[in-house]
PDB file of C-alpha atoms in Angstrom:
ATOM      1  CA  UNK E 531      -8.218   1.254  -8.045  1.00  0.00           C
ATOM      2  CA  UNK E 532      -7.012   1.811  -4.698  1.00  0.00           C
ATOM      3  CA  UNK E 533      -3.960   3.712  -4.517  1.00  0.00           C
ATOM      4  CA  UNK E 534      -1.371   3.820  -1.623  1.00  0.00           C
ATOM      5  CA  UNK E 535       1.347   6.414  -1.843  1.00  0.00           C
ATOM      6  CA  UNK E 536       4.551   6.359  -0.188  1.00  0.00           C
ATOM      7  CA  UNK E 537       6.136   9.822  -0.103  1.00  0.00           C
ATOM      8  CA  UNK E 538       9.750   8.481  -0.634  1.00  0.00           C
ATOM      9  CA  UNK E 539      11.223   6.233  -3.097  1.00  0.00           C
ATOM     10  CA  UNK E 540      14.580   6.468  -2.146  1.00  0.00           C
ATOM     11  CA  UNK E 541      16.368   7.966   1.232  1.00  0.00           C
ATOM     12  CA  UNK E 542      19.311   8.342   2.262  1.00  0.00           C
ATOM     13  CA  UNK E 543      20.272   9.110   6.047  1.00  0.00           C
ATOM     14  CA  UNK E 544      23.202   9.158   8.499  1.00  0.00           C
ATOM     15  CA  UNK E 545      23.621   6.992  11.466  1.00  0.00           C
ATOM     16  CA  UNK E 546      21.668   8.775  14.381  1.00  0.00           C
ATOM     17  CA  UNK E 547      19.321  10.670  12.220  1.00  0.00           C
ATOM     18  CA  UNK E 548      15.705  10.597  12.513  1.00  0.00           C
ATOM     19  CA  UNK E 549      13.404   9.346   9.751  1.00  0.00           C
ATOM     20  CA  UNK E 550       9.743   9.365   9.359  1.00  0.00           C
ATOM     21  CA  UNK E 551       8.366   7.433   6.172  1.00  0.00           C
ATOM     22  CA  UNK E 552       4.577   8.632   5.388  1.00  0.00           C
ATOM     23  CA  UNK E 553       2.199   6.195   3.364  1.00  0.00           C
ATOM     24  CA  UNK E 554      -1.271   7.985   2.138  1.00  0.00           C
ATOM     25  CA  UNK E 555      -4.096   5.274   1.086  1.00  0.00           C
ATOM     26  CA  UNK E 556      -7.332   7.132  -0.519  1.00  0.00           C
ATOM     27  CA  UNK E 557      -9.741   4.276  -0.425  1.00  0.00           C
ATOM     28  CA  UNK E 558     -10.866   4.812   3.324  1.00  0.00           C
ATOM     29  CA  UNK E 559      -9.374   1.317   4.328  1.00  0.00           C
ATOM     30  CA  UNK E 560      -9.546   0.374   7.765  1.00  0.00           C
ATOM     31  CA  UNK E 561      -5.931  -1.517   8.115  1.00  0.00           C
ATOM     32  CA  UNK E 562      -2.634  -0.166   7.353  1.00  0.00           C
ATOM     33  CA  UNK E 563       0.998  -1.962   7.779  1.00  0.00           C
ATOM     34  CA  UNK E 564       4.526  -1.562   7.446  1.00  0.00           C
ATOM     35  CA  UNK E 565       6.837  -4.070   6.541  1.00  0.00           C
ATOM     36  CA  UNK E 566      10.459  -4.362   5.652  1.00  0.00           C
ATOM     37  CA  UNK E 567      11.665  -6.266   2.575  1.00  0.00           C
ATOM     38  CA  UNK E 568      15.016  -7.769   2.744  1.00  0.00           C
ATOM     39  CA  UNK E 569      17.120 -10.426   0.121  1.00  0.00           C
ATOM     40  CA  UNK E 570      16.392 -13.883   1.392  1.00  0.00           C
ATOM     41  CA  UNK E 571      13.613 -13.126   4.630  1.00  0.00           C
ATOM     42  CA  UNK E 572      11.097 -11.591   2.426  1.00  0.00           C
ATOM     43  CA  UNK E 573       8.395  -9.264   4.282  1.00  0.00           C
ATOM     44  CA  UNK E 574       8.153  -8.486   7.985  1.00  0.00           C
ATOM     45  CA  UNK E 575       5.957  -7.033  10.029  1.00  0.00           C
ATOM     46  CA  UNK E 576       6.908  -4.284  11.836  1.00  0.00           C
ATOM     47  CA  UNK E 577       3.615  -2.868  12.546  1.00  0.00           C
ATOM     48  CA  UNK E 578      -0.034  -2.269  11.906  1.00  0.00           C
ATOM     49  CA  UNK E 579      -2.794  -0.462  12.581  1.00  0.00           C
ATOM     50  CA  UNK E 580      -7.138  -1.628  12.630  1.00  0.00           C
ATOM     51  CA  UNK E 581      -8.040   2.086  13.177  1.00  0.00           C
ATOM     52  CA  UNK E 582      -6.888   5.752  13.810  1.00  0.00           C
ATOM     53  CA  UNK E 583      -4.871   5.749  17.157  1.00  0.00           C
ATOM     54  CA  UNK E 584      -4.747   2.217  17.150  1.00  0.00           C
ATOM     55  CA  UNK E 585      -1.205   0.549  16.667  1.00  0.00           C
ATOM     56  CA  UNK E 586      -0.279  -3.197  17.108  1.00  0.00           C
ATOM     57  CA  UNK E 587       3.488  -4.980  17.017  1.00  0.00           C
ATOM     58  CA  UNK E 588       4.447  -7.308  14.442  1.00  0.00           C
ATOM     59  CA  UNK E 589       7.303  -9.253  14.464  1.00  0.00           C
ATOM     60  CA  UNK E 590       9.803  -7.095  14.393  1.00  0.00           C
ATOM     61  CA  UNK E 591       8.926  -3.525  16.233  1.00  0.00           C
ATOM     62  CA  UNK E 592      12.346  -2.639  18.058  1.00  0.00           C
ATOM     63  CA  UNK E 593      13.894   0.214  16.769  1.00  0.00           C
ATOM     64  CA  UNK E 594      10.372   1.944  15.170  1.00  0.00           C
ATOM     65  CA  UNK E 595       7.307   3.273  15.938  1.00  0.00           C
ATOM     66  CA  UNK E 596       4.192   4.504  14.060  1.00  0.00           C
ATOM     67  CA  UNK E 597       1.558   7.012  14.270  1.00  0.00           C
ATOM     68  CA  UNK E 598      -1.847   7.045  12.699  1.00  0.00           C
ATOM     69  CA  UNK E 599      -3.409  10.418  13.272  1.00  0.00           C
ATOM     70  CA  UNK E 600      -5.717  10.183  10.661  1.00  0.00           C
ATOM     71  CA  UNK E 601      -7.540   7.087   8.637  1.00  0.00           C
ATOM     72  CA  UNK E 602      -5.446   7.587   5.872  1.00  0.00           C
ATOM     73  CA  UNK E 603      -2.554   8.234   6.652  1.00  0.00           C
ATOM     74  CA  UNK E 604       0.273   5.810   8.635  1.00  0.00           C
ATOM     75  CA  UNK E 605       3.948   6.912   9.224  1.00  0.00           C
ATOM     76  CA  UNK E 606       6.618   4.803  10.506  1.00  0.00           C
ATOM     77  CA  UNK E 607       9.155   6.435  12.678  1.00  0.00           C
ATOM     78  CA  UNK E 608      12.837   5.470  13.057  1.00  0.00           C
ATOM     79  CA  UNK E 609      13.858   7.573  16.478  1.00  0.00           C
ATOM     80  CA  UNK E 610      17.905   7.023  15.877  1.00  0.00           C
ATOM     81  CA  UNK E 611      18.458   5.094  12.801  1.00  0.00           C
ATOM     82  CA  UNK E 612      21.056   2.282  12.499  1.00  0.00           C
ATOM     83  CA  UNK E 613      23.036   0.520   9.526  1.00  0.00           C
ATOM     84  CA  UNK E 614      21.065  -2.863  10.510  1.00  0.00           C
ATOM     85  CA  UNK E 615      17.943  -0.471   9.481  1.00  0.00           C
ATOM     86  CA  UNK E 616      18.926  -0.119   5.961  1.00  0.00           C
ATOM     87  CA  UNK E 617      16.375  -2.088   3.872  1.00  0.00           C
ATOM     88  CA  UNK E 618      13.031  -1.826   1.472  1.00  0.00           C
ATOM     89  CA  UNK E 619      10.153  -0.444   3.597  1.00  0.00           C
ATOM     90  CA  UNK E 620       6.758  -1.270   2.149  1.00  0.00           C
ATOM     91  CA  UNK E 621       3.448   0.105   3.592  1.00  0.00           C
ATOM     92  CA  UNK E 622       0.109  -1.643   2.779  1.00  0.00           C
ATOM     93  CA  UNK E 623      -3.458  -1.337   3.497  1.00  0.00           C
ATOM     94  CA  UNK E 624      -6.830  -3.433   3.603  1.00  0.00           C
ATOM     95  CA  UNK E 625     -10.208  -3.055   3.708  1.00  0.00           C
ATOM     96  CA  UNK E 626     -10.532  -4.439   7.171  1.00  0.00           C
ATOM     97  CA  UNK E 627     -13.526  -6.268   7.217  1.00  0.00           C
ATOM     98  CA  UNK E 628     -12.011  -9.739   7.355  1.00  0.00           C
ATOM     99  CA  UNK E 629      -9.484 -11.828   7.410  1.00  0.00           C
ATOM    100  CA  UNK E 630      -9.068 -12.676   3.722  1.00  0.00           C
ATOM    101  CA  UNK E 631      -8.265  -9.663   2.679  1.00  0.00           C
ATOM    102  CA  UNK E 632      -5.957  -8.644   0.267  1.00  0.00           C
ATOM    103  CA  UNK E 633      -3.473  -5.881   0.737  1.00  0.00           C
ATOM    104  CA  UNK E 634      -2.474  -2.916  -1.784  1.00  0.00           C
ATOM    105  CA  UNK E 635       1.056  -1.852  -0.979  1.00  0.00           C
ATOM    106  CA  UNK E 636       2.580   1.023  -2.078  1.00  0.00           C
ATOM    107  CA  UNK E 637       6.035   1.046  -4.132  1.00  0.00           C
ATOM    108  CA  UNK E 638       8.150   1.196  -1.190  1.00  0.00           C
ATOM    109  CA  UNK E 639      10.687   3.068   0.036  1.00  0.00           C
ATOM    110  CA  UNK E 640      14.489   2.266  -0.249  1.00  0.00           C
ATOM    111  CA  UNK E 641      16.134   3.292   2.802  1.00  0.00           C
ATOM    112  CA  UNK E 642      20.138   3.313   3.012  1.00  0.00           C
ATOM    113  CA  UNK E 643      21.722   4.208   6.393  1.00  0.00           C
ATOM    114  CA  UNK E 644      25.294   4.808   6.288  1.00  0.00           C
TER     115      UNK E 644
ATOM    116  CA  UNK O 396       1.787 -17.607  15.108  1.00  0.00           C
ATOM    117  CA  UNK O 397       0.883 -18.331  11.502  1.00  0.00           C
ATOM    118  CA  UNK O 398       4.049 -18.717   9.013  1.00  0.00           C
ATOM    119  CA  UNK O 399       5.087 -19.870   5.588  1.00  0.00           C
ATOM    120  CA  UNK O 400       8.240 -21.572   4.156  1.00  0.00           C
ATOM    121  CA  UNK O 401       9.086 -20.934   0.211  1.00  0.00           C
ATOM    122  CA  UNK O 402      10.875 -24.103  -1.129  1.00  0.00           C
ATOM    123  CA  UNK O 403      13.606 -22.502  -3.008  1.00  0.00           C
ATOM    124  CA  UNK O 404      14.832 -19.019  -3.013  1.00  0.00           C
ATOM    125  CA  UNK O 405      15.311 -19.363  -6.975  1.00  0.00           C
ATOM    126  CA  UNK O 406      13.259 -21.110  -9.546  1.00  0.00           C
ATOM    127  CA  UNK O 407      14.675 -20.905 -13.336  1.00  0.00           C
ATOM    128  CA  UNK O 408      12.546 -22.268 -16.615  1.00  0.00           C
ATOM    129  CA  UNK O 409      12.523 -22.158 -20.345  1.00  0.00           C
ATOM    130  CA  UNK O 410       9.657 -20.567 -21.425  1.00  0.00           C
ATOM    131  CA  UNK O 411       6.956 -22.721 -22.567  1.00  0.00           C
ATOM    132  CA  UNK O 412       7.637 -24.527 -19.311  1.00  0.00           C
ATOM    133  CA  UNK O 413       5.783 -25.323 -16.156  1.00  0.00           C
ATOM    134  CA  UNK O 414       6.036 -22.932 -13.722  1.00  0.00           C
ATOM    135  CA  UNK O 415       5.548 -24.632  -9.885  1.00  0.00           C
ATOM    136  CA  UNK O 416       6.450 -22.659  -6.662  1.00  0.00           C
ATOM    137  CA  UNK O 417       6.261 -24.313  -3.466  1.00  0.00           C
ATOM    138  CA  UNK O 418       4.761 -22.962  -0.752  1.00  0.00           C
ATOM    139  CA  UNK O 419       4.235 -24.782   3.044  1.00  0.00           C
ATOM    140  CA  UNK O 420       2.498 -22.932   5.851  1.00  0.00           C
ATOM    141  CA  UNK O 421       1.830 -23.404   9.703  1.00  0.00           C
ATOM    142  CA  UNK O 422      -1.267 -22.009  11.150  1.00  0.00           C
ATOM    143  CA  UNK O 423      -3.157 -22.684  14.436  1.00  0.00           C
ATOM    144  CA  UNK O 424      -6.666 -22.861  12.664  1.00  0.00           C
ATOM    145  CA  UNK O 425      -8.021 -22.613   8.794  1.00  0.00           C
ATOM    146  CA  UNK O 426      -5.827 -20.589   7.582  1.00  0.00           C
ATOM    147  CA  UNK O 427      -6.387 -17.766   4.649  1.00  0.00           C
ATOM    148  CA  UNK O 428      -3.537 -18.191   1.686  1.00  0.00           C
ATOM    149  CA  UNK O 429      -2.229 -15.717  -0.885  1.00  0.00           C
ATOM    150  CA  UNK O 430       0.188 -15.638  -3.796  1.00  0.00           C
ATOM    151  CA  UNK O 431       1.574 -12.039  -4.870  1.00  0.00           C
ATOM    152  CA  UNK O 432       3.828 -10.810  -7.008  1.00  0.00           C
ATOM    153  CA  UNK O 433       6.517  -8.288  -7.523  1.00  0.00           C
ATOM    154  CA  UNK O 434       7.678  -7.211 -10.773  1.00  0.00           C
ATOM    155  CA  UNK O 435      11.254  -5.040 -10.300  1.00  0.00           C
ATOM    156  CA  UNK O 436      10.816  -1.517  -9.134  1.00  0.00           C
ATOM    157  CA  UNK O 437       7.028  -2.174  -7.699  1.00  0.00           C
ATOM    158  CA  UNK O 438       4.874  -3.267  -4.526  1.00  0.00           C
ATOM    159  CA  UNK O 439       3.679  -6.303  -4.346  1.00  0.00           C
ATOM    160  CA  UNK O 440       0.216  -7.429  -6.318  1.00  0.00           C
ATOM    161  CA  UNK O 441      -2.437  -9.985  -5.465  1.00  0.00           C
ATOM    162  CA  UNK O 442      -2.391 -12.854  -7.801  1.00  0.00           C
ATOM    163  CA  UNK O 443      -4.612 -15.094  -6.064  1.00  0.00           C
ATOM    164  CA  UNK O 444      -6.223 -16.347  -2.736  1.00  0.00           C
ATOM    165  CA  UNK O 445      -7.798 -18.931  -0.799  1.00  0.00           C
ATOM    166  CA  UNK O 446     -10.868 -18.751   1.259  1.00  0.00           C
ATOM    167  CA  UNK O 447     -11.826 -21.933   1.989  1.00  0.00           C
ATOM    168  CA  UNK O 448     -14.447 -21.552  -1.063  1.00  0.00           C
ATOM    169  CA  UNK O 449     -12.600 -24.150  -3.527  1.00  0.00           C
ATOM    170  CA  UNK O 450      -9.234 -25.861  -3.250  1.00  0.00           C
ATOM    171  CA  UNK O 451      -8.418 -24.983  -6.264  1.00  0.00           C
ATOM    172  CA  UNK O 452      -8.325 -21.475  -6.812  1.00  0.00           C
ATOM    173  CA  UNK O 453      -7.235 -19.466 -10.373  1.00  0.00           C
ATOM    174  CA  UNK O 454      -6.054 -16.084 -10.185  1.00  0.00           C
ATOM    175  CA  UNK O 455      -4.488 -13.550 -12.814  1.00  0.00           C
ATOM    176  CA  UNK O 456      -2.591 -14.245 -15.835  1.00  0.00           C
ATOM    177  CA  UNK O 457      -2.949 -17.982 -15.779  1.00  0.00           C
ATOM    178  CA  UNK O 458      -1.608 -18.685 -12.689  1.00  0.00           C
ATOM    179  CA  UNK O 459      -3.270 -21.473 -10.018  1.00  0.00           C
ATOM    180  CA  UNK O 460      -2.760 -22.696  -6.726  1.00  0.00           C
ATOM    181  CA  UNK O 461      -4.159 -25.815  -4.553  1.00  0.00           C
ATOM    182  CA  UNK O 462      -4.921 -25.838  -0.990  1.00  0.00           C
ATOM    183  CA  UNK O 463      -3.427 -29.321   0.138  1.00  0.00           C
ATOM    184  CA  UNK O 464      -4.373 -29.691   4.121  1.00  0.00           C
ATOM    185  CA  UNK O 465      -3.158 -32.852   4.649  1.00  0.00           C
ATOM    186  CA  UNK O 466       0.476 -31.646   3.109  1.00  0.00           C
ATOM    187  CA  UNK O 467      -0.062 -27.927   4.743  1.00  0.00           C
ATOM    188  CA  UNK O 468       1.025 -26.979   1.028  1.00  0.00           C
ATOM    189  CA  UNK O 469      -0.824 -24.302  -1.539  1.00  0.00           C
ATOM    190  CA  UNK O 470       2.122 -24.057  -4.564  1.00  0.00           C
ATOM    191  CA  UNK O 471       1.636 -21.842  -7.145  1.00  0.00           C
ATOM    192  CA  UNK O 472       1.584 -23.471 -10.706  1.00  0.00           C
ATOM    193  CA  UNK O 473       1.205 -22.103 -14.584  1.00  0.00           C
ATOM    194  CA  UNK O 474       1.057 -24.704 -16.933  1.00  0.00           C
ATOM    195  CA  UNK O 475       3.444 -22.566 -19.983  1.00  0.00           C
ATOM    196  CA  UNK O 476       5.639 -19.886 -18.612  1.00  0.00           C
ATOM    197  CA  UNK O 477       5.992 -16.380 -20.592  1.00  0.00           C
ATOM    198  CA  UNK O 478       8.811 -13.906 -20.402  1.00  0.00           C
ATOM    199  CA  UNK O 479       6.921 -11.162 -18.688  1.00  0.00           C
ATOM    200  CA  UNK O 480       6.417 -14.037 -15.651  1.00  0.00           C
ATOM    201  CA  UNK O 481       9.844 -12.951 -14.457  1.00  0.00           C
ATOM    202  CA  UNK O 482       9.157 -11.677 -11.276  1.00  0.00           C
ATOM    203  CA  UNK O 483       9.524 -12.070  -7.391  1.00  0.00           C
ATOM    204  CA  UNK O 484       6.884 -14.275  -6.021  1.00  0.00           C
ATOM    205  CA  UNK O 485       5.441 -14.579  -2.229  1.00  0.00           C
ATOM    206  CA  UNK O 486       3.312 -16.994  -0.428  1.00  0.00           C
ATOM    207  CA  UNK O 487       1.340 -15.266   2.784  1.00  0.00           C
ATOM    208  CA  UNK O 488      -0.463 -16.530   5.229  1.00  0.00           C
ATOM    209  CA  UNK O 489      -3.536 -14.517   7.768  1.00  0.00           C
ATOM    210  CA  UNK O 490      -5.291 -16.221  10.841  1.00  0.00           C
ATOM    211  CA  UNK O 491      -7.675 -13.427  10.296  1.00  0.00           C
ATOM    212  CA  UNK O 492      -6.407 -11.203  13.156  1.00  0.00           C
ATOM    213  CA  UNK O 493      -5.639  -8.741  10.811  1.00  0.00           C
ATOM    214  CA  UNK O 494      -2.106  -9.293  10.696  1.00  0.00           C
ATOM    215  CA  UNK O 495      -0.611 -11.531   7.468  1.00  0.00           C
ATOM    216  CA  UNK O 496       2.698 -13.359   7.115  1.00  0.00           C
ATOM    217  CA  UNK O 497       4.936 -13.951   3.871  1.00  0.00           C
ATOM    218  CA  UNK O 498       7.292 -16.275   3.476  1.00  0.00           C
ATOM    219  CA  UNK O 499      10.439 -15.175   2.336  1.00  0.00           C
ATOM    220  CA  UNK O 500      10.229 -15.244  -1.488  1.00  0.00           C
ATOM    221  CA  UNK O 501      11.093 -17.196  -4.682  1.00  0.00           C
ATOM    222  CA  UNK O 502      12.586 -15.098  -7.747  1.00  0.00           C
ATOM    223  CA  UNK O 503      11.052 -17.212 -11.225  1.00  0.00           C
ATOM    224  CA  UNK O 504      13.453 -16.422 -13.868  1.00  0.00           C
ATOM    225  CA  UNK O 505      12.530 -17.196 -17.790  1.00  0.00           C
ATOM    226  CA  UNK O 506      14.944 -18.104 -19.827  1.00  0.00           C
ATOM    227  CA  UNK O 507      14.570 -17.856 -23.767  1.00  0.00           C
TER     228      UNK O 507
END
């Protein structure tokens, strides 16, 4: 089974601080993605990624940025986090070969900015 | 862009009951539709999809959807709900650009 790791389950940070939030999938899968989960909007995209170096917006990029160095491997970076940032961060990966596939998401990340 | 509305943030049933989730979408072309599932404390798991293969499409644990294209609709349905259905359920959406869309969740509680 494919397996994606997120390296934090739960994080706590000050206003101002920097965060990065690393996701590891080991099934060579061309896609990755963050969203954030919150009560009542469900998932969002914040961003994705079709191949190493590549990066594409989603719906809701202010405030974070990613880098993909290597295939498996995405991180999402919050420069200067804010309150309005605290939330459920889920990372996810496909295959990539199509459009209907599914994606394997990681357990997420719980991320409280105070 | 592609989206999805959940009818109903909350869905509660006895078990034994019919389960039925709603799920609406908007998409520009033929659009590829997923249920998933999160039980507390996890990501999110595939139950089932549509590909344009069958209208009807079974996934895991007894669970079905129909694609509907003249009501833009694919709701999730189980005909006998258990306890261990208790979960958070999402309807998503993918124009195949790589990119998919979830609507914005319906928690199915199980009563006794």
């Amino acid at each position: 089974d494919v397996k994606v790791t997120q390296s934090s389950r739960y994080l706590v940070k000050r206003t101002g601080e920097k965060v990065f939030l690393e996701c590891v999938q080991d099934m060579d899968h061309e896609n990755m993605f963050w969203y954030r989960q919150d009560p009542g909007l469900g998932l969002r995209l914040i961003y994705f990624s079709y191949d190493v170096k590549m990066k594409e917006k989603g719906d809701i990029p202010e405030g974070y940025s990613v880098s993909r160095e290597k295939k498996e491997r995405f991180s999402l970076i919050l420069e200067s986090t804010s309150t309005n940032q605290t939330s459920m961060y889920l990372c996810a990966s496909s295959l990539g070969q199509g459009y209907n596939e599914k994606l394997f998401f990681g357990s997420g990340t719980q991320l409280s900015v105070l | 862009a592609q989206s999805v509305t959940q009818l109903g943030s909350h869905v509660s049933v006895s078990e034994g009951a019919l389960v039925l989730l709603r799920c609406n979408y908007s998409s520009s072309v033929p659009p590829y539709l997923f249920w998933y599932v999160q039980y507390p404390n996890q990501g999110l798991q595939l139950l089932l999809k549509y590909t344009s293969a069958a209208t009807l499409v079974k996934g895991i644990n007894g669970f079905e959807a129909e694609f509907k294209k003249s009501e833009t609709s694919f709701h999730l349905t189980k005909p006998s709900a258990h306890m261990s259905d208790a979960a958070e359920y999402f309807c998503a959406v993918s124009e195949g650009n790589n990119d998919m869309r979830f609507g914005a969740g319906t928690r199915l509680t199980v009563k006794p």
